[in-house]
Every structure is written in structure tokens, then in C-alpha cells.
Amino acid sequence: MLTKNYNDLALAILRFGLSGMMLVHGIPKIERLFTSPIEFGDPIGVGPTLSLILALIGEVVAPILIIIGFKTKLAALPAAITMFVAAFIVHWEDDFGTKEKALLYLVGFLVIFLAGPGKYALDKR
């Protein structure tokens, strides 16, 4: 058991765990699309509505694609970019403890981007 590599299983666990936890942050933001006016931060200067849509892509759409393993490497990019913006723009002036969660997500999504989904994914069918 200790001599066998379980890389594909490890990637599946990473995909499911990381993306599942990201959905907990993203799904509540969906409701904000239906409020008027939309109240959401504008960290990159594109307006609150587009910022919210980009955040939803990175925190809801991309994680769902990553969980099922469809276009996994491509889906990991918006998720990683969203966490990059959260860590280095939204929380730039905050202490490390505040930005740590965004950094952990960023590292995880970068690993998924670099390693791919593993064999337990639609991409491998």
C-alpha cells in the first residue's frame, strides 16, 4: 500500500474537496445578481456587475467543471485568477491570516491546472 502511487485518486480528492469548498463561497453570491442595484466590490475597475459575474465564474462555474472533470485545466484558470485577485488586490493591505484562505485556494487551483484532472474525470473518457 505505501509503495503504490495514488496520483489519480489524489487529484480527484483535490478536485472534489477544493472545488466543493469553493462552491460554499460562490453559491451565496448568486442571489446578488438579482438585487438592484448590485452591491459588489470592484477590485479591478470593471464595475460591480461585471466583477460579480467574473467572481461567479471563478467561484461557481469553474468549480463545477473541475468537480466533474470537464475542461479541467481550462476551468482551473478562472478559479486561480479569482483567488489571485482576492489575495493580491482585495486583501492586499490585510494581514497574512486574512489572505491565507485565498492563497491556499490559489495554490490548489494552480496544482490542478498544472497536473490536470487525473483519470477519474470526464476529460479522460
C-alpha positions as YAML, in Angstrom:
chain: A
units: angstrom
residues:
- id: 1
  name: MET
  ca: [0.00, 0.00, 0.00]
- id: 2
  name: LEU
  ca: [2.73, 2.50, 0.88]
- id: 3
  name: THR
  ca: [4.74, 1.66, -2.24]
- id: 4
  name: LYS
  ca: [1.90, 2.29, -4.69]
- id: 5
  name: ASN
  ca: [1.20, 5.78, -6.03]
- id: 6
  name: TYR
  ca: [-2.37, 7.02, -5.98]
- id: 7
  name: ASN
  ca: [-1.86, 10.17, -8.03]
- id: 8
  name: ASP
  ca: [-5.19, 9.94, -9.87]
- id: 9
  name: LEU
  ca: [-7.08, 9.41, -6.62]
- id: 10
  name: ALA
  ca: [-5.18, 12.30, -5.03]
- id: 11
  name: LEU
  ca: [-6.11, 14.59, -7.93]
- id: 12
  name: ALA
  ca: [-9.77, 13.54, -7.66]
- id: 13
  name: ILE
  ca: [-9.77, 14.26, -3.92]
- id: 14
  name: LEU
  ca: [-8.13, 17.64, -4.54]
- id: 15
  name: ARG
  ca: [-10.63, 18.50, -7.30]
- id: 16
  name: PHE
  ca: [-13.67, 17.47, -5.24]
- id: 17
  name: GLY
  ca: [-12.52, 18.95, -1.94]
- id: 18
  name: LEU
  ca: [-11.16, 22.26, -3.17]
- id: 19
  name: SER
  ca: [-13.97, 22.94, -5.62]
- id: 20
  name: GLY
  ca: [-16.67, 21.81, -3.19]
- id: 21
  name: MET
  ca: [-15.39, 24.23, -0.57]
- id: 22
  name: MET
  ca: [-15.16, 27.00, -3.17]
- id: 23
  name: LEU
  ca: [-18.82, 26.49, -4.04]
- id: 24
  name: VAL
  ca: [-19.69, 27.33, -0.42]
- id: 25
  name: HIS
  ca: [-18.26, 30.81, -1.08]
- id: 26
  name: GLY
  ca: [-19.67, 31.23, -4.57]
- id: 27
  name: ILE
  ca: [-23.25, 29.99, -4.38]
- id: 28
  name: PRO
  ca: [-24.42, 32.67, -1.91]
- id: 29
  name: LYS
  ca: [-23.20, 35.32, -4.36]
- id: 30
  name: ILE
  ca: [-25.73, 34.17, -6.98]
- id: 31
  name: GLU
  ca: [-28.50, 35.94, -5.07]
- id: 32
  name: ARG
  ca: [-26.67, 39.25, -5.52]
- id: 33
  name: LEU
  ca: [-27.30, 39.09, -9.28]
- id: 34
  name: PHE
  ca: [-30.99, 39.65, -8.60]
- id: 35
  name: THR
  ca: [-30.68, 42.66, -6.31]
- id: 36
  name: SER
  ca: [-30.94, 46.17, -7.60]
- id: 37
  name: PRO
  ca: [-28.61, 47.93, -7.57]
- id: 38
  name: ILE
  ca: [-25.95, 45.23, -7.49]
- id: 39
  name: GLU
  ca: [-23.74, 45.79, -4.47]
- id: 40
  name: PHE
  ca: [-20.40, 44.11, -5.02]
- id: 41
  name: GLY
  ca: [-16.80, 45.24, -4.88]
- id: 42
  name: ASP
  ca: [-15.00, 46.44, -7.99]
- id: 43
  name: PRO
  ca: [-11.38, 45.44, -7.32]
- id: 44
  name: ILE
  ca: [-10.19, 45.54, -10.94]
- id: 45
  name: GLY
  ca: [-12.20, 48.54, -12.13]
- id: 46
  name: VAL
  ca: [-14.71, 46.86, -14.44]
- id: 47
  name: GLY
  ca: [-17.82, 47.76, -12.45]
- id: 48
  name: PRO
  ca: [-19.68, 45.87, -9.74]
- id: 49
  name: THR
  ca: [-21.91, 43.86, -12.11]
- id: 50
  name: LEU
  ca: [-19.06, 42.51, -14.24]
- id: 51
  name: SER
  ca: [-16.94, 41.96, -11.11]
- id: 52
  name: LEU
  ca: [-19.74, 39.84, -9.63]
- id: 53
  name: ILE
  ca: [-20.14, 37.86, -12.87]
- id: 54
  name: LEU
  ca: [-16.39, 37.20, -13.00]
- id: 55
  name: ALA
  ca: [-16.40, 36.13, -9.36]
- id: 56
  name: LEU
  ca: [-19.31, 33.75, -10.05]
- id: 57
  name: ILE
  ca: [-17.43, 32.23, -12.98]
- id: 58
  name: GLY
  ca: [-14.39, 31.69, -10.76]
- id: 59
  name: GLU
  ca: [-16.30, 30.53, -7.67]
- id: 60
  name: VAL
  ca: [-19.27, 28.60, -9.12]
- id: 61
  name: VAL
  ca: [-18.97, 27.73, -12.81]
- id: 62
  name: ALA
  ca: [-15.29, 26.77, -12.80]
- id: 63
  name: PRO
  ca: [-15.51, 24.65, -9.61]
- id: 64
  name: ILE
  ca: [-18.48, 22.71, -11.01]
- id: 65
  name: LEU
  ca: [-16.49, 21.96, -14.17]
- id: 66
  name: ILE
  ca: [-13.48, 20.97, -12.07]
- id: 67
  name: ILE
  ca: [-15.56, 18.62, -9.90]
- id: 68
  name: ILE
  ca: [-16.92, 16.74, -12.89]
- id: 69
  name: GLY
  ca: [-13.55, 16.90, -14.61]
- id: 70
  name: PHE
  ca: [-14.72, 18.65, -17.78]
- id: 71
  name: LYS
  ca: [-12.23, 21.06, -19.36]
- id: 72
  name: THR
  ca: [-10.49, 20.86, -16.02]
- id: 73
  name: LYS
  ca: [-7.24, 22.63, -16.85]
- id: 74
  name: LEU
  ca: [-9.10, 25.46, -18.57]
- id: 75
  name: ALA
  ca: [-11.59, 25.75, -15.68]
- id: 76
  name: ALA
  ca: [-8.78, 25.95, -13.14]
- id: 77
  name: LEU
  ca: [-7.58, 29.22, -14.68]
- id: 78
  name: PRO
  ca: [-10.56, 31.46, -13.79]
- id: 79
  name: ALA
  ca: [-10.71, 29.87, -10.34]
- id: 80
  name: ALA
  ca: [-7.00, 30.62, -9.79]
- id: 81
  name: ILE
  ca: [-7.29, 34.14, -11.21]
- id: 82
  name: THR
  ca: [-10.25, 34.86, -8.93]
- id: 83
  name: MET
  ca: [-8.20, 33.79, -5.92]
- id: 84
  name: PHE
  ca: [-5.21, 35.80, -7.14]
- id: 85
  name: VAL
  ca: [-7.42, 38.91, -7.26]
- id: 86
  name: ALA
  ca: [-8.82, 38.09, -3.81]
- id: 87
  name: ALA
  ca: [-5.37, 37.65, -2.25]
- id: 88
  name: PHE
  ca: [-3.36, 40.33, -4.00]
- id: 89
  name: ILE
  ca: [-5.92, 43.03, -4.79]
- id: 90
  name: VAL
  ca: [-8.94, 42.72, -2.50]
- id: 91
  name: HIS
  ca: [-6.91, 41.74, 0.59]
- id: 92
  name: TRP
  ca: [-3.61, 43.40, -0.36]
- id: 93
  name: GLU
  ca: [-3.46, 45.55, 2.76]
- id: 94
  name: ASP
  ca: [-4.77, 42.85, 5.09]
- id: 95
  name: ASP
  ca: [-2.61, 40.66, 7.28]
- id: 96
  name: PHE
  ca: [-1.46, 37.25, 6.06]
- id: 97
  name: GLY
  ca: [-4.10, 35.42, 8.10]
- id: 98
  name: THR
  ca: [-6.86, 37.23, 6.21]
- id: 99
  name: LYS
  ca: [-5.48, 36.47, 2.74]
- id: 100
  name: GLU
  ca: [-4.29, 32.97, 3.63]
- id: 101
  name: LYS
  ca: [-7.51, 31.24, 2.52]
- id: 102
  name: ALA
  ca: [-7.39, 32.86, -0.92]
- id: 103
  name: LEU
  ca: [-3.72, 31.86, -1.22]
- id: 104
  name: LEU
  ca: [-4.49, 28.24, -0.32]
- id: 105
  name: TYR
  ca: [-7.22, 28.11, -2.97]
- id: 106
  name: LEU
  ca: [-4.86, 29.75, -5.46]
- id: 107
  name: VAL
  ca: [-2.16, 27.13, -4.85]
- id: 108
  name: GLY
  ca: [-4.69, 24.28, -5.12]
- id: 109
  name: PHE
  ca: [-6.15, 25.53, -8.39]
- id: 110
  name: LEU
  ca: [-2.65, 26.07, -9.80]
- id: 111
  name: VAL
  ca: [-1.82, 22.44, -8.95]
- id: 112
  name: ILE
  ca: [-4.97, 21.29, -10.75]
- id: 113
  name: PHE
  ca: [-4.06, 23.46, -13.74]
- id: 114
  name: LEU
  ca: [-0.52, 22.05, -13.90]
- id: 115
  name: ALA
  ca: [-1.31, 18.40, -13.09]
- id: 116
  name: GLY
  ca: [-4.64, 18.02, -14.86]
- id: 117
  name: PRO
  ca: [-7.69, 16.14, -13.63]
- id: 118
  name: GLY
  ca: [-6.30, 12.61, -13.34]
- id: 119
  name: LYS
  ca: [-8.09, 9.62, -14.79]
- id: 120
  name: TYR
  ca: [-11.27, 9.99, -12.71]
- id: 121
  name: ALA
  ca: [-12.68, 12.79, -14.84]
- id: 122
  name: LEU
  ca: [-14.81, 13.33, -17.92]
- id: 123
  name: ASP
  ca: [-11.72, 14.72, -19.65]
- id: 124
  name: LYS
  ca: [-10.18, 11.24, -19.50]
- id: 125
  name: ARG
  ca: [-13.15, 9.40, -21.02]
...
